[in-house]
């Protein structure tokens, strides 16, 4: 369960989040939609502690972040192991192969052996349809392939939930499909996800949609009620 | 500053009403003021004094010219005679304890001898060497390129010979137990034994030869006048008065008088083998190996320290970052030569107060490696800092989002990428360091440039060949390095770019 209550975030004098409140139930896909600049991505980044906020609370799987208080590194690390993230710009590690990218979390964050991590990473890359690209460096992969590696990388640390920050916005239109297919597959398998998206067709697959505007969640409910 | 009084004096002369005397050009005499007492040194007012300063003034007066001191380095001053007098630092004569040597006589005009010198073996009264036969394996400092140096090479090749450029520092090293002994010309020995009561001469001093003045071969008339003046000075007791003032007069000088009636210069047998090249090349090659060792041991250290400093500056808290910033600026902002001096001459004195054993470890080679590593670490720190700052923030965020700690993210994600980005400037610095090792000659390390200087001193007719050979050796070392770097760049850089 992820519960965001009354989160307020300033960027200098600008109020980016203005008391945003939402919940995301486990085993479900939750979509976050709304106009650009409404605070969707910022809220997502607050949930796994990449952004600090001034007021309100974020609770995720037993970890709590309280706005305005300094958060110790250790508790941020614990939270992030439960809440993974997929970025708009992929942010794959360019000096590592696809396989090594997926292995990096288990090896460096969870302390697993390389052999164990490699076996798991291979399975995950197979699941996102990239079995033949294990040894490719990111620069030799298409945008769609890179984003699928990034999803496998997020899955590799077995988080309770994954946050997707506009995962298809940086892709050429013909590559959007392959990434969405992977995400649909994830949602169908009962993976808890929060997806920030402009794609209303894809948002319709969510159990709950939250619409954000001006830093607030202005409407929440099942797709038919909100869209 | 020391020369101001001289200029002032010259200006005063010029402003006097024109005398009947015809105005002659000054006598420009080349000397190395760092060579030290008693030849030439500064007194408490910063004025240059010394027996050779007085000799030069006497000679100039005799020639009806004004004495003008031109400073240079002892080993290279003879080259100034190959240029005309009116270039910058141009000289008419060189007068600075230059020995009568066949290779010099072949190239330059030579005056009558003005002093007969010996070679003295100087060591500590306690715990020094026993005599000339006890030099095997002992560290013996000597003025590089001097006859004393040649003497050691020929008669004591099993000694650990350390060519240096100045006398004062060497005396101190012997005094501080960091060198076993030094071989010096008798005038220097006389002077410095007064300064260091802990030092003494041991063994019979070796009769070595004469100090002479060199001038251009074409200046025959100048040579004749110099000889006449030297003969007068020797005969009328002027030289004796000067030498006695500095405690340098001895029976050896009596022999200079009968020499005045002998043909000059005397016949000298060649001391060089028929084909010196195998030996010269081997000596250069050995010195090049020292250069390689200095570079290859110091640079990895510089890279490690530099990377640490960069990480500390970029990611560390303020109390780490600020001191590291000061470190970089101080090291970058002061000359390598000065840092080496501080490390070799000053630091051990300081360390000695706490642990003599530790101080003994500061050998020239160790100091050279530490000095180069510290100096280059500042530049490498800046390279790596630029590299770290160039890695997009998203990389760290992606690593953090996987649950890595901040330090793990830096270590496994940011640093490896930063290292790849800065391969070209870092390689560039490695090649630069290769050549900067030559500065280590200042702390008695005989690397390639030092060896070249030494060889060329004894083989002045081979200077062109030696220059090209030495440059060639440097190129042979640095060019393969450039090739390796290019391959490394290609290999590591492959497929890295383009993905954000």
XYZ file of C-alpha atoms in Angstrom, chain A residues 45 48 50 73 77 80-81 83-85 87 89 91-95 104-105 108-109 137-139 146 153 157, chain B residues 393-395 397-406 408 411-413 416-417 420 492 494-497 499-500:
54
model
C 9.892 11.303 -7.240
C 10.808 7.104 -3.508
C 14.483 11.381 -4.933
C 20.286 7.562 4.098
C 17.680 2.965 0.938
C 13.814 2.425 -2.411
C 14.297 -1.320 -2.227
C 9.709 1.070 -4.487
C 11.553 0.889 -7.806
C 11.522 3.476 -10.537
C 12.592 6.955 -15.818
C 15.062 9.009 -20.117
C 19.116 6.303 -17.387
C 20.760 2.996 -18.209
C 24.399 2.816 -17.141
C 26.233 3.352 -20.453
C 29.440 1.595 -19.419
C 23.693 -3.951 -10.848
C 20.828 -3.662 -8.335
C 25.433 -3.626 -5.481
C 22.253 -2.944 -3.515
C 25.837 -1.785 -24.497
C 22.976 0.732 -24.170
C 24.345 2.835 -27.027
C 16.683 0.514 -23.585
C 16.604 -3.537 -14.067
C 15.621 -5.947 -7.003
C 22.414 13.465 -12.460
C 20.038 10.805 -13.781
C 22.798 8.218 -13.481
C 19.302 8.787 -9.386
C 18.904 5.537 -11.285
C 21.466 3.895 -9.022
C 19.835 5.283 -5.880
C 16.412 4.145 -7.084
C 17.774 0.592 -7.189
C 18.451 0.883 -3.471
C 22.216 1.481 -3.708
C 23.824 3.635 -1.063
C 25.173 6.976 -2.187
C 28.028 2.573 -3.859
C 31.793 3.961 -6.814
C 30.047 1.656 -9.256
C 28.185 4.026 -11.542
C 33.791 4.290 -13.796
C 32.123 6.584 -16.305
C 36.514 6.845 -19.173
C 36.777 1.674 -23.200
C 33.241 1.962 -27.403
C 29.463 2.138 -27.165
C 29.554 4.372 -24.133
C 28.396 7.567 -25.669
C 22.919 6.887 -23.995
C 21.924 9.375 -21.344
